Amino acid sequence: MSDIICKAEDLCVDFKIKRKAFGKPDILSAVRKVNLEIRRGETFGLVGESGCGKTTLANAFLHFVPISDGSITLNGVKLDANSTKADWLKARKGVQMIFQDPFGSLNPRFQVWQLISEPMLLAGESDEHIRRDRAGELLEMVGLSSKDAARNVFEFSGGQRQRIAIARALSINPSFIVCDEPTSALDVSVHAQICNLLLDLQDKYGLTYLFITHNLALVRHLTDRMAVMYMGQIMESGSTDEIFAAPQHPYTKALLSAILEADPTKKQSHIRLTGEVASPINAGDSCRFAPRCYKRCNECTKAAISPIKLSDDHITCCPYSDK
């Protein structure tokens, strides 16, 4: 079995924007030439500003949005823009997603056992007794009671709803789970509970996570490897410890400089970004961070960006990195 559970090679996701009745539509490039690997059994963090394409990239892995170019290898199945529905169904077996808003992702008309067992029904399990029993087991597994199976989702708090969403994701015994900001819609008091639950489940079942978040503290605590994304492009990727210890891309440095330190005596130096945000519409392959970059030169806005390997597990797309 391959150590790589998910791999993107020059992956692009484009959307057509029709602005005029005649003429060619504009192209909004949401994900551009993304290359990354997610290893089996690890937690891979994906960070970046709102609107940078993190969720679109995750949706592309699950074919919620079609890919325009490049390829995805998922569970050993290589997929591209010409892959059939049957190819995607085969590749997505054992892949689930935990969404940002637990209430928005759960149908309030269904009882909890129906919500949790719905993936089992879609996978071909028609026996209601088996599905009810499995739902009860999963509720116990995520810290709720099997008696909650007959209740409705609107009777639960936000943290409890997210536990139900996690139970639903586990119902078909997945090996790979995409966590799309699973704690951002919750109270701060339950953040640690949900994160610890995910870590416990990972240790118990050998799960692989793609963890999307804005919270850099969570990334440092939870993830083994990470990637930093800006306007659809990967700026830097590699070991979480190495990136936090020695960030190389100017955008990564700016992000990490914004982390507040608990030590009031420690002097902090924030990197302030200036300049206009580039447009992703009809954009090329040059660096989209260049208009705001304090290290930019004329070539940054003209030449296509290409990954530079700094170590066995550290890649940046900036030719002016410290190394």
PDB file of C-alpha atoms in Angstrom:
ATOM      1  CA  MET A   1       0.000   0.000   0.000  1.00  0.00           C
ATOM      2  CA  SER A   2       1.323   3.428  -0.975  1.00  0.00           C
ATOM      3  CA  ASP A   3       2.343   5.856   1.769  1.00  0.00           C
ATOM      4  CA  ILE A   4       0.680   8.677  -0.232  1.00  0.00           C
ATOM      5  CA  ILE A   5      -3.089   8.703   0.245  1.00  0.00           C
ATOM      6  CA  CYS A   6      -3.750  11.920  -1.727  1.00  0.00           C
ATOM      7  CA  LYS A   7      -1.557  13.683  -4.277  1.00  0.00           C
ATOM      8  CA  ALA A   8      -2.161  16.761  -6.438  1.00  0.00           C
ATOM      9  CA  GLU A   9      -0.029  17.395  -9.521  1.00  0.00           C
ATOM     10  CA  ASP A  10      -0.313  20.797 -11.264  1.00  0.00           C
ATOM     11  CA  LEU A  11      -3.944  20.887 -10.127  1.00  0.00           C
ATOM     12  CA  CYS A  12      -6.081  23.745 -11.481  1.00  0.00           C
ATOM     13  CA  VAL A  13      -9.691  24.702 -10.762  1.00  0.00           C
ATOM     14  CA  ASP A  14     -11.130  27.448 -12.972  1.00  0.00           C
ATOM     15  CA  PHE A  15     -14.585  29.020 -13.119  1.00  0.00           C
ATOM     16  CA  LYS A  16     -16.001  30.794 -16.142  1.00  0.00           C
ATOM     17  CA  ILE A  17     -17.491  34.259 -15.574  1.00  0.00           C
ATOM     18  CA  LYS A  18     -19.868  35.468 -18.270  1.00  0.00           C
ATOM     19  CA  ARG A  19     -19.847  39.274 -18.162  1.00  0.00           C
ATOM     20  CA  LYS A  20     -21.105  40.064 -21.669  1.00  0.00           C
ATOM     21  CA  ALA A  21     -23.670  38.611 -24.025  1.00  0.00           C
ATOM     22  CA  PHE A  22     -21.023  38.139 -26.705  1.00  0.00           C
ATOM     23  CA  GLY A  23     -17.366  37.209 -26.558  1.00  0.00           C
ATOM     24  CA  LYS A  24     -15.377  34.766 -24.509  1.00  0.00           C
ATOM     25  CA  PRO A  25     -16.065  34.502 -20.756  1.00  0.00           C
ATOM     26  CA  ASP A  26     -13.446  35.572 -18.238  1.00  0.00           C
ATOM     27  CA  ILE A  27     -11.704  32.818 -16.279  1.00  0.00           C
ATOM     28  CA  LEU A  28     -11.476  32.997 -12.491  1.00  0.00           C
ATOM     29  CA  SER A  29      -8.524  30.832 -11.472  1.00  0.00           C
ATOM     30  CA  ALA A  30      -9.406  29.616  -7.951  1.00  0.00           C
ATOM     31  CA  VAL A  31      -6.673  26.957  -7.709  1.00  0.00           C
ATOM     32  CA  ARG A  32      -3.533  27.233  -9.839  1.00  0.00           C
ATOM     33  CA  LYS A  33      -0.838  24.600 -10.408  1.00  0.00           C
ATOM     34  CA  VAL A  34      -1.046  23.094  -6.905  1.00  0.00           C
ATOM     35  CA  ASN A  35       1.383  20.299  -6.061  1.00  0.00           C
ATOM     36  CA  LEU A  36       1.188  18.556  -2.687  1.00  0.00           C
ATOM     37  CA  GLU A  37       1.217  15.124  -1.101  1.00  0.00           C
ATOM     38  CA  ILE A  38      -0.703  13.899   1.940  1.00  0.00           C
ATOM     39  CA  ARG A  39       0.825  10.846   3.592  1.00  0.00           C
ATOM     40  CA  ARG A  40      -1.157   8.031   5.118  1.00  0.00           C
ATOM     41  CA  GLY A  41      -1.722   8.427   8.877  1.00  0.00           C
ATOM     42  CA  GLU A  42      -0.660  12.078   9.143  1.00  0.00           C
ATOM     43  CA  THR A  43      -2.489  15.355   9.748  1.00  0.00           C
ATOM     44  CA  PHE A  44      -1.782  17.793   6.923  1.00  0.00           C
ATOM     45  CA  GLY A  45      -2.593  21.458   7.608  1.00  0.00           C
ATOM     46  CA  LEU A  46      -3.726  23.925   4.949  1.00  0.00           C
ATOM     47  CA  VAL A  47      -3.650  27.612   5.934  1.00  0.00           C
ATOM     48  CA  GLY A  48      -4.138  30.963   4.240  1.00  0.00           C
ATOM     49  CA  GLU A  49      -6.376  34.020   4.116  1.00  0.00           C
ATOM     50  CA  SER A  50     -10.128  33.818   3.565  1.00  0.00           C
ATOM     51  CA  GLY A  51     -10.877  33.335  -0.113  1.00  0.00           C
ATOM     52  CA  CYS A  52      -7.450  31.924  -0.968  1.00  0.00           C
ATOM     53  CA  GLY A  53      -8.904  28.660  -2.321  1.00  0.00           C
ATOM     54  CA  LYS A  54      -8.434  26.268   0.617  1.00  0.00           C
ATOM     55  CA  THR A  55     -11.985  24.916   0.565  1.00  0.00           C
ATOM     56  CA  THR A  56     -12.085  24.867  -3.245  1.00  0.00           C
ATOM     57  CA  LEU A  57      -8.959  22.703  -3.231  1.00  0.00           C
ATOM     58  CA  ALA A  58     -10.550  20.331  -0.707  1.00  0.00           C
ATOM     59  CA  ASN A  59     -13.743  20.226  -2.764  1.00  0.00           C
ATOM     60  CA  ALA A  60     -11.681  19.339  -5.826  1.00  0.00           C
ATOM     61  CA  PHE A  61     -10.217  16.348  -3.963  1.00  0.00           C
ATOM     62  CA  LEU A  62     -13.777  15.083  -3.448  1.00  0.00           C
ATOM     63  CA  HIS A  63     -15.028  16.211  -6.886  1.00  0.00           C
ATOM     64  CA  PHE A  64     -17.532  18.628  -5.392  1.00  0.00           C
ATOM     65  CA  VAL A  65     -16.137  21.011  -8.003  1.00  0.00           C
ATOM     66  CA  PRO A  66     -14.669  19.837 -11.327  1.00  0.00           C
ATOM     67  CA  ILE A  67     -10.942  20.131 -11.935  1.00  0.00           C
ATOM     68  CA  SER A  68      -9.823  22.043 -15.036  1.00  0.00           C
ATOM     69  CA  ASP A  69      -6.292  20.745 -15.465  1.00  0.00           C
ATOM     70  CA  GLY A  70      -3.712  18.609 -13.717  1.00  0.00           C
ATOM     71  CA  SER A  71      -4.491  15.460 -11.775  1.00  0.00           C
ATOM     72  CA  ILE A  72      -5.379  14.043  -8.370  1.00  0.00           C
ATOM     73  CA  THR A  73      -4.290  10.625  -7.152  1.00  0.00           C
ATOM     74  CA  LEU A  74      -6.696   9.481  -4.432  1.00  0.00           C
ATOM     75  CA  ASN A  75      -6.384   6.066  -2.785  1.00  0.00           C
ATOM     76  CA  GLY A  76      -4.195   4.907  -5.673  1.00  0.00           C
ATOM     77  CA  VAL A  77      -6.620   6.039  -8.400  1.00  0.00           C
ATOM     78  CA  LYS A  78      -5.350   8.789 -10.722  1.00  0.00           C
ATOM     79  CA  LEU A  79      -8.034  11.266 -11.744  1.00  0.00           C
ATOM     80  CA  ASP A  80      -8.125  14.214 -14.126  1.00  0.00           C
ATOM     81  CA  ALA A  81     -10.630  16.410 -15.932  1.00  0.00           C
ATOM     82  CA  ASN A  82     -11.645  13.498 -18.188  1.00  0.00           C
ATOM     83  CA  SER A  83     -12.240  10.944 -15.435  1.00  0.00           C
ATOM     84  CA  THR A  84     -15.699   9.379 -15.300  1.00  0.00           C
ATOM     85  CA  LYS A  85     -18.157   9.384 -12.424  1.00  0.00           C
ATOM     86  CA  ALA A  86     -17.373   5.705 -11.843  1.00  0.00           C
ATOM     87  CA  ASP A  87     -13.661   6.551 -11.472  1.00  0.00           C
ATOM     88  CA  TRP A  88     -14.447   9.185  -8.834  1.00  0.00           C
ATOM     89  CA  LEU A  89     -16.818   6.871  -6.944  1.00  0.00           C
ATOM     90  CA  LYS A  90     -14.110   4.222  -6.798  1.00  0.00           C
ATOM     91  CA  ALA A  91     -11.477   6.698  -5.577  1.00  0.00           C
ATOM     92  CA  ARG A  92     -13.728   8.317  -2.962  1.00  0.00           C
ATOM     93  CA  LYS A  93     -14.502   5.104  -1.098  1.00  0.00           C
ATOM     94  CA  GLY A  94     -13.089   5.595   2.356  1.00  0.00           C
ATOM     95  CA  VAL A  95     -13.033   9.405   2.071  1.00  0.00           C
ATOM     96  CA  GLN A  96     -15.302  11.657   4.161  1.00  0.00           C
ATOM     97  CA  MET A  97     -15.616  15.361   5.016  1.00  0.00           C
ATOM     98  CA  ILE A  98     -16.378  17.287   8.211  1.00  0.00           C
ATOM     99  CA  PHE A  99     -17.834  20.683   7.309  1.00  0.00           C
ATOM    100  CA  GLN A 100     -17.333  24.058   8.950  1.00  0.00           C
ATOM    101  CA  ASP A 101     -20.923  24.617  10.101  1.00  0.00           C
ATOM    102  CA  PRO A 102     -22.263  21.496  11.829  1.00  0.00           C
ATOM    103  CA  PHE A 103     -25.869  22.693  11.816  1.00  0.00           C
ATOM    104  CA  GLY A 104     -25.796  23.671   8.143  1.00  0.00           C
ATOM    105  CA  SER A 105     -24.419  20.255   7.155  1.00  0.00           C
ATOM    106  CA  LEU A 106     -27.014  18.257   9.134  1.00  0.00           C
ATOM    107  CA  ASN A 107     -30.637  17.976   7.965  1.00  0.00           C
ATOM    108  CA  PRO A 108     -32.826  19.181  10.875  1.00  0.00           C
ATOM    109  CA  ARG A 109     -35.738  17.005   9.702  1.00  0.00           C
ATOM    110  CA  PHE A 110     -33.811  13.780  10.297  1.00  0.00           C
ATOM    111  CA  GLN A 111     -33.273  12.056  13.601  1.00  0.00           C
ATOM    112  CA  VAL A 112     -29.647  11.711  14.693  1.00  0.00           C
ATOM    113  CA  TRP A 113     -29.424   8.003  13.822  1.00  0.00           C
ATOM    114  CA  GLN A 114     -30.638   8.770  10.285  1.00  0.00           C
ATOM    115  CA  LEU A 115     -28.036  11.516   9.862  1.00  0.00           C
ATOM    116  CA  ILE A 116     -25.192   9.318  11.063  1.00  0.00           C
ATOM    117  CA  SER A 117     -26.196   6.254   9.060  1.00  0.00           C
ATOM    118  CA  GLU A 118     -26.983   8.049   5.793  1.00  0.00           C
ATOM    119  CA  PRO A 119     -23.498   7.315   4.307  1.00  0.00           C
ATOM    120  CA  MET A 120     -24.059   3.637   5.153  1.00  0.00           C
ATOM    121  CA  LEU A 121     -27.369   3.684   3.277  1.00  0.00           C
ATOM    122  CA  LEU A 122     -25.702   5.267   0.249  1.00  0.00           C
ATOM    123  CA  ALA A 123     -22.955   2.644   0.471  1.00  0.00           C
ATOM    124  CA  GLY A 124     -25.585  -0.105   0.165  1.00  0.00           C
ATOM    125  CA  GLU A 125     -26.461  -1.023   3.760  1.00  0.00           C
ATOM    126  CA  SER A 126     -30.273  -1.340   3.665  1.00  0.00           C
ATOM    127  CA  ASP A 127     -30.836  -3.061   7.034  1.00  0.00           C
ATOM    128  CA  GLU A 128     -32.251  -0.406   9.375  1.00  0.00           C
ATOM    129  CA  HIS A 129     -31.398  -2.351  12.541  1.00  0.00           C
ATOM    130  CA  ILE A 130     -27.736  -2.553  11.571  1.00  0.00           C
ATOM    131  CA  ARG A 131     -27.664   1.164  10.799  1.00  0.00           C
ATOM    132  CA  ARG A 132     -29.364   2.085  14.092  1.00  0.00           C
ATOM    133  CA  ASP A 133     -26.947  -0.054  16.093  1.00  0.00           C
ATOM    134  CA  ARG A 134     -23.963   1.414  14.278  1.00  0.00           C
ATOM    135  CA  ALA A 135     -25.236   4.964  14.918  1.00  0.00           C
ATOM    136  CA  GLY A 136     -25.507   4.214  18.643  1.00  0.00           C
ATOM    137  CA  GLU A 137     -21.943   2.861  18.736  1.00  0.00           C
ATOM    138  CA  LEU A 138     -20.611   5.930  16.928  1.00  0.00           C
ATOM    139  CA  LEU A 139     -22.394   8.302  19.308  1.00  0.00           C
ATOM    140  CA  GLU A 140     -20.714   6.601  22.252  1.00  0.00           C
ATOM    141  CA  MET A 141     -17.407   6.791  20.398  1.00  0.00           C
ATOM    142  CA  VAL A 142     -17.582  10.600  20.009  1.00  0.00           C
ATOM    143  CA  GLY A 143     -18.597  11.280  23.602  1.00  0.00           C
ATOM    144  CA  LEU A 144     -22.402  11.330  23.348  1.00  0.00           C
ATOM    145  CA  SER A 145     -24.998   8.781  24.454  1.00  0.00           C
ATOM    146  CA  SER A 146     -26.578   6.076  22.309  1.00  0.00           C
ATOM    147  CA  LYS A 147     -29.915   7.336  23.663  1.00  0.00           C
ATOM    148  CA  ASP A 148     -29.362  10.526  21.646  1.00  0.00           C
ATOM    149  CA  ALA A 149     -29.936   8.582  18.418  1.00  0.00           C
ATOM    150  CA  ALA A 150     -33.689   9.228  18.498  1.00  0.00           C
ATOM    151  CA  ARG A 151     -33.358  12.989  19.075  1.00  0.00           C
ATOM    152  CA  ASN A 152     -33.262  15.810  16.515  1.00  0.00           C
ATOM    153  CA  VAL A 153     -30.150  17.799  15.752  1.00  0.00           C
ATOM    154  CA  PHE A 154     -31.644  21.158  16.795  1.00  0.00           C
ATOM    155  CA  GLU A 155     -31.768  19.878  20.392  1.00  0.00           C
ATOM    156  CA  PHE A 156     -27.951  19.888  20.630  1.00  0.00           C
ATOM    157  CA  SER A 157     -25.319  22.576  21.172  1.00  0.00           C
ATOM    158  CA  GLY A 158     -22.792  23.517  18.512  1.00  0.00           C
ATOM    159  CA  GLY A 159     -20.071  21.307  19.945  1.00  0.00           C
ATOM    160  CA  GLN A 160     -22.461  18.344  20.211  1.00  0.00           C
ATOM    161  CA  ARG A 161     -23.571  18.865  16.616  1.00  0.00           C
ATOM    162  CA  GLN A 162     -19.987  18.742  15.462  1.00  0.00           C
ATOM    163  CA  ARG A 163     -19.556  15.479  17.377  1.00  0.00           C
ATOM    164  CA  ILE A 164     -22.553  14.127  15.441  1.00  0.00           C
ATOM    165  CA  ALA A 165     -20.943  15.296  12.193  1.00  0.00           C
ATOM    166  CA  ILE A 166     -17.739  13.480  13.168  1.00  0.00           C
ATOM    167  CA  ALA A 167     -19.755  10.340  13.963  1.00  0.00           C
ATOM    168  CA  ARG A 168     -21.372  10.552  10.520  1.00  0.00           C
ATOM    169  CA  ALA A 169     -17.944  10.871   8.877  1.00  0.00           C
ATOM    170  CA  LEU A 170     -16.808   7.705  10.686  1.00  0.00           C
ATOM    171  CA  SER A 171     -19.860   5.621   9.739  1.00  0.00           C
ATOM    172  CA  ILE A 172     -18.258   3.946   6.697  1.00  0.00           C
ATOM    173  CA  ASN A 173     -14.837   3.450   8.317  1.00  0.00           C
ATOM    174  CA  PRO A 174     -12.943   6.029   6.229  1.00  0.00           C
ATOM    175  CA  SER A 175      -9.186   6.214   5.938  1.00  0.00           C
ATOM    176  CA  PHE A 176      -9.042   9.882   4.855  1.00  0.00           C
ATOM    177  CA  ILE A 177     -11.120  12.735   6.313  1.00  0.00           C
ATOM    178  CA  VAL A 178     -11.150  16.343   5.087  1.00  0.00           C
ATOM    179  CA  CYS A 179     -11.719  18.686   8.055  1.00  0.00           C
ATOM    180  CA  ASP A 180     -12.859  22.044   6.674  1.00  0.00           C
ATOM    181  CA  GLU A 181     -12.377  24.436   9.605  1.00  0.00           C
ATOM    182  CA  PRO A 182     -14.202  22.072  11.990  1.00  0.00           C
ATOM    183  CA  THR A 183     -13.810  24.348  15.040  1.00  0.00           C
ATOM    184  CA  SER A 184     -14.259  27.850  13.587  1.00  0.00           C
ATOM    185  CA  ALA A 185     -18.047  27.935  14.112  1.00  0.00           C
ATOM    186  CA  LEU A 186     -17.788  26.733  17.723  1.00  0.00           C
ATOM    187  CA  ASP A 187     -17.270  28.430  21.067  1.00  0.00           C
ATOM    188  CA  VAL A 188     -13.652  28.734  22.144  1.00  0.00           C
ATOM    189  CA  SER A 189     -14.416  26.589  25.189  1.00  0.00           C
ATOM    190  CA  VAL A 190     -15.094  23.506  23.024  1.00  0.00           C
ATOM    191  CA  HIS A 191     -12.242  23.955  20.507  1.00  0.00           C
ATOM    192  CA  ALA A 192      -9.841  21.823  22.529  1.00  0.00           C
ATOM    193  CA  GLN A 193     -12.475  19.135  23.117  1.00  0.00           C
ATOM    194  CA  ILE A 194     -13.136  18.653  19.396  1.00  0.00           C
ATOM    195  CA  CYS A 195      -9.431  18.744  18.513  1.00  0.00           C
ATOM    196  CA  ASN A 196      -8.578  16.198  21.200  1.00  0.00           C
ATOM    197  CA  LEU A 197     -11.420  13.981  19.983  1.00  0.00           C
ATOM    198  CA  LEU A 198     -10.030  14.085  16.426  1.00  0.00           C
ATOM    199  CA  LEU A 199      -6.544  13.194  17.690  1.00  0.00           C
ATOM    200  CA  ASP A 200      -7.884  10.302  19.789  1.00  0.00           C
ATOM    201  CA  LEU A 201      -9.812   8.916  16.814  1.00  0.00           C
ATOM    202  CA  GLN A 202      -6.754   9.243  14.609  1.00  0.00           C
ATOM    203  CA  ASP A 203      -4.631   7.256  17.066  1.00  0.00           C
ATOM    204  CA  LYS A 204      -7.322   4.594  17.432  1.00  0.00           C
ATOM    205  CA  TYR A 205      -8.184   4.082  13.750  1.00  0.00           C
ATOM    206  CA  GLY A 206      -5.084   5.294  11.888  1.00  0.00           C
ATOM    207  CA  LEU A 207      -6.969   8.116  10.144  1.00  0.00           C
ATOM    208  CA  THR A 208      -5.453  10.655   7.775  1.00  0.00           C
ATOM    209  CA  TYR A 209      -6.645  14.280   8.042  1.00  0.00           C
ATOM    210  CA  LEU A 210      -6.509  17.260   5.748  1.00  0.00           C
ATOM    211  CA  PHE A 211      -7.051  20.029   8.310  1.00  0.00           C
ATOM    212  CA  ILE A 212      -8.105  23.418   6.889  1.00  0.00           C
ATOM    213  CA  THR A 213      -7.992  26.334   9.298  1.00  0.00           C
ATOM    214  CA  HIS A 214      -7.064  29.969   9.923  1.00  0.00           C
ATOM    215  CA  ASN A 215      -5.840  29.185  13.413  1.00  0.00           C
ATOM    216  CA  LEU A 216      -2.048  28.918  13.272  1.00  0.00           C
ATOM    217  CA  ALA A 217      -1.886  27.763  16.892  1.00  0.00           C
ATOM    218  CA  LEU A 218      -4.055  24.773  15.960  1.00  0.00           C
ATOM    219  CA  VAL A 219      -1.849  24.035  12.966  1.00  0.00           C
ATOM    220  CA  ARG A 220       1.253  24.031  15.155  1.00  0.00           C
ATOM    221  CA  HIS A 221      -0.383  21.769  17.731  1.00  0.00           C
ATOM    222  CA  LEU A 222      -2.229  19.307  15.463  1.00  0.00           C
ATOM    223  CA  THR A 223      -0.419  18.907  12.161  1.00  0.00           C
ATOM    224  CA  ASP A 224       2.633  16.958  11.044  1.00  0.00           C
ATOM    225  CA  ARG A 225       3.064  18.779   7.743  1.00  0.00           C
ATOM    226  CA  MET A 226       1.445  21.873   6.275  1.00  0.00           C
ATOM    227  CA  ALA A 227       1.050  24.081   3.211  1.00  0.00           C
ATOM    228  CA  VAL A 228       0.554  27.854   3.027  1.00  0.00           C
ATOM    229  CA  MET A 229      -1.834  29.012   0.302  1.00  0.00           C
ATOM    230  CA  TYR A 230      -2.342  32.444  -1.241  1.00  0.00           C
ATOM    231  CA  MET A 231      -4.899  33.178  -3.970  1.00  0.00           C
ATOM    232  CA  GLY A 232      -4.946  29.638  -5.286  1.00  0.00           C
ATOM    233  CA  GLN A 233      -1.186  29.049  -5.241  1.00  0.00           C
ATOM    234  CA  ILE A 234       0.902  27.112  -2.726  1.00  0.00           C
ATOM    235  CA  MET A 235       3.574  29.471  -1.377  1.00  0.00           C
ATOM    236  CA  GLU A 236       5.376  27.058   0.952  1.00  0.00           C
ATOM    237  CA  SER A 237       4.932  23.500   2.184  1.00  0.00           C
ATOM    238  CA  GLY A 238       6.721  20.953   4.334  1.00  0.00           C
ATOM    239  CA  SER A 239       7.200  19.881   7.934  1.00  0.00           C
ATOM    240  CA  THR A 240       5.177  22.004  10.359  1.00  0.00           C
ATOM    241  CA  ASP A 241       8.072  22.208  12.827  1.00  0.00           C
ATOM    242  CA  GLU A 242      10.505  23.312  10.134  1.00  0.00           C
ATOM    243  CA  ILE A 243       8.195  25.959   8.672  1.00  0.00           C
ATOM    244  CA  PHE A 244       7.415  27.458  12.088  1.00  0.00           C
ATOM    245  CA  ALA A 245      11.088  27.395  13.051  1.00  0.00           C
ATOM    246  CA  ALA A 246      12.447  28.811   9.773  1.00  0.00           C
ATOM    247  CA  PRO A 247       9.770  30.171   7.394  1.00  0.00           C
ATOM    248  CA  GLN A 248      11.216  31.010   3.981  1.00  0.00           C
ATOM    249  CA  HIS A 249       8.462  32.555   1.865  1.00  0.00           C
ATOM    250  CA  PRO A 250       7.681  36.257   2.575  1.00  0.00           C
ATOM    251  CA  TYR A 251       3.970  35.478   2.878  1.00  0.00           C
ATOM    252  CA  THR A 252       4.608  32.717   5.421  1.00  0.00           C
ATOM    253  CA  LYS A 253       6.794  35.079   7.423  1.00  0.00           C
ATOM    254  CA  ALA A 254       4.048  37.716   7.401  1.00  0.00           C
ATOM    255  CA  LEU A 255       1.455  35.200   8.610  1.00  0.00           C
ATOM    256  CA  LEU A 256       3.619  33.869  11.430  1.00  0.00           C
ATOM    257  CA  SER A 257       4.624  37.371  12.527  1.00  0.00           C
ATOM    258  CA  ALA A 258       0.952  38.070  13.298  1.00  0.00           C
ATOM    259  CA  ILE A 259       0.817  35.384  16.003  1.00  0.00           C
ATOM    260  CA  LEU A 260       0.469  36.984  19.426  1.00  0.00           C
ATOM    261  CA  GLU A 261       2.995  35.855  22.022  1.00  0.00           C
ATOM    262  CA  ALA A 262       1.884  35.210  25.605  1.00  0.00           C
ATOM    263  CA  ASP A 263       5.085  36.794  26.942  1.00  0.00           C
ATOM    264  CA  PRO A 264       4.479  40.568  27.476  1.00  0.00           C
ATOM    265  CA  THR A 265       8.219  41.226  27.840  1.00  0.00           C
ATOM    266  CA  LYS A 266       9.031  39.796  24.417  1.00  0.00           C
ATOM    267  CA  LYS A 267       9.292  42.363  21.659  1.00  0.00           C
ATOM    268  CA  GLN A 268       7.240  41.442  18.623  1.00  0.00           C
ATOM    269  CA  SER A 269       8.005  42.503  15.078  1.00  0.00           C
ATOM    270  CA  HIS A 270       5.004  42.413  12.762  1.00  0.00           C
ATOM    271  CA  ILE A 271       5.459  42.385   9.004  1.00  0.00           C
ATOM    272  CA  ARG A 272       2.961  44.795   7.489  1.00  0.00           C
ATOM    273  CA  LEU A 273       1.938  44.036   3.922  1.00  0.00           C
ATOM    274  CA  THR A 274       1.214  46.912   1.556  1.00  0.00           C
ATOM    275  CA  GLY A 275       0.104  47.095  -2.059  1.00  0.00           C
ATOM    276  CA  GLU A 276      -2.981  45.948  -3.902  1.00  0.00           C
ATOM    277  CA  VAL A 277      -4.281  42.376  -3.933  1.00  0.00           C
ATOM    278  CA  ALA A 278      -3.863  40.842  -7.386  1.00  0.00           C
ATOM    279  CA  SER A 279      -6.947  39.723  -9.314  1.00  0.00           C
ATOM    280  CA  PRO A 280      -7.459  35.991  -9.888  1.00  0.00           C
ATOM    281  CA  ILE A 281      -9.437  36.716 -13.060  1.00  0.00           C
ATOM    282  CA  ASN A 282      -7.534  35.875 -16.256  1.00  0.00           C
ATOM    283  CA  ALA A 283      -4.379  35.583 -14.132  1.00  0.00           C
ATOM    284  CA  GLY A 284      -1.279  33.783 -15.333  1.00  0.00           C
ATOM    285  CA  ASP A 285       1.196  31.540 -13.554  1.00  0.00           C
ATOM    286  CA  SER A 286       3.333  34.296 -12.035  1.00  0.00           C
ATOM    287  CA  CYS A 287       3.418  34.854  -8.272  1.00  0.00           C
ATOM    288  CA  ARG A 288       0.119  36.386  -7.122  1.00  0.00           C
ATOM    289  CA  PHE A 289       1.651  37.575  -3.883  1.00  0.00           C
ATOM    290  CA  ALA A 290       4.173  39.761  -5.742  1.00  0.00           C
ATOM    291  CA  PRO A 291       2.130  43.033  -5.601  1.00  0.00           C
ATOM    292  CA  ARG A 292       2.199  42.850  -1.769  1.00  0.00           C
ATOM    293  CA  CYS A 293       5.662  41.309  -1.342  1.00  0.00           C
ATOM    294  CA  TYR A 294       8.479  43.272   0.294  1.00  0.00           C
ATOM    295  CA  LYS A 295      11.076  41.218  -1.637  1.00  0.00           C
ATOM    296  CA  ARG A 296       9.525  41.475  -5.088  1.00  0.00           C
ATOM    297  CA  CYS A 297      11.375  42.290  -8.277  1.00  0.00           C
ATOM    298  CA  ASN A 298      10.241  42.733 -11.870  1.00  0.00           C
ATOM    299  CA  GLU A 299      10.677  39.041 -12.650  1.00  0.00           C
ATOM    300  CA  CYS A 300       8.210  38.040  -9.922  1.00  0.00           C
ATOM    301  CA  THR A 301       5.291  39.470 -11.879  1.00  0.00           C
ATOM    302  CA  LYS A 302       6.393  37.980 -15.201  1.00  0.00           C
ATOM    303  CA  ALA A 303       7.889  34.513 -14.744  1.00  0.00           C
ATOM    304  CA  ALA A 304       5.858  31.479 -13.686  1.00  0.00           C
ATOM    305  CA  ILE A 305       6.529  30.410 -10.124  1.00  0.00           C
ATOM    306  CA  SER A 306       8.194  27.046  -9.645  1.00  0.00           C
ATOM    307  CA  PRO A 307       8.822  25.073  -6.437  1.00  0.00           C
ATOM    308  CA  ILE A 308      12.299  25.216  -4.914  1.00  0.00           C
ATOM    309  CA  LYS A 309      13.325  22.286  -2.714  1.00  0.00           C
ATOM    310  CA  LEU A 310      15.087  23.522   0.408  1.00  0.00           C
ATOM    311  CA  SER A 311      15.311  20.144   2.162  1.00  0.00           C
ATOM    312  CA  ASP A 312      13.810  16.681   1.956  1.00  0.00           C
ATOM    313  CA  ASP A 313      10.537  18.021   3.346  1.00  0.00           C
ATOM    314  CA  HIS A 314      10.526  21.782   2.790  1.00  0.00           C
ATOM    315  CA  ILE A 315       9.505  23.496  -0.454  1.00  0.00           C
ATOM    316  CA  THR A 316       9.027  27.182  -1.217  1.00  0.00           C
ATOM    317  CA  CYS A 317       8.053  29.078  -4.353  1.00  0.00           C
ATOM    318  CA  CYS A 318      10.156  32.168  -3.661  1.00  0.00           C
ATOM    319  CA  PRO A 319      13.631  32.362  -5.283  1.00  0.00           C
ATOM    320  CA  TYR A 320      14.655  34.958  -2.650  1.00  0.00           C
ATOM    321  CA  SER A 321      14.262  32.709   0.373  1.00  0.00           C
ATOM    322  CA  ASP A 322      16.903  32.871   3.082  1.00  0.00           C
ATOM    323  CA  LYS A 323      18.297  29.477   2.114  1.00  0.00           C
TER     324      LYS A 323
END
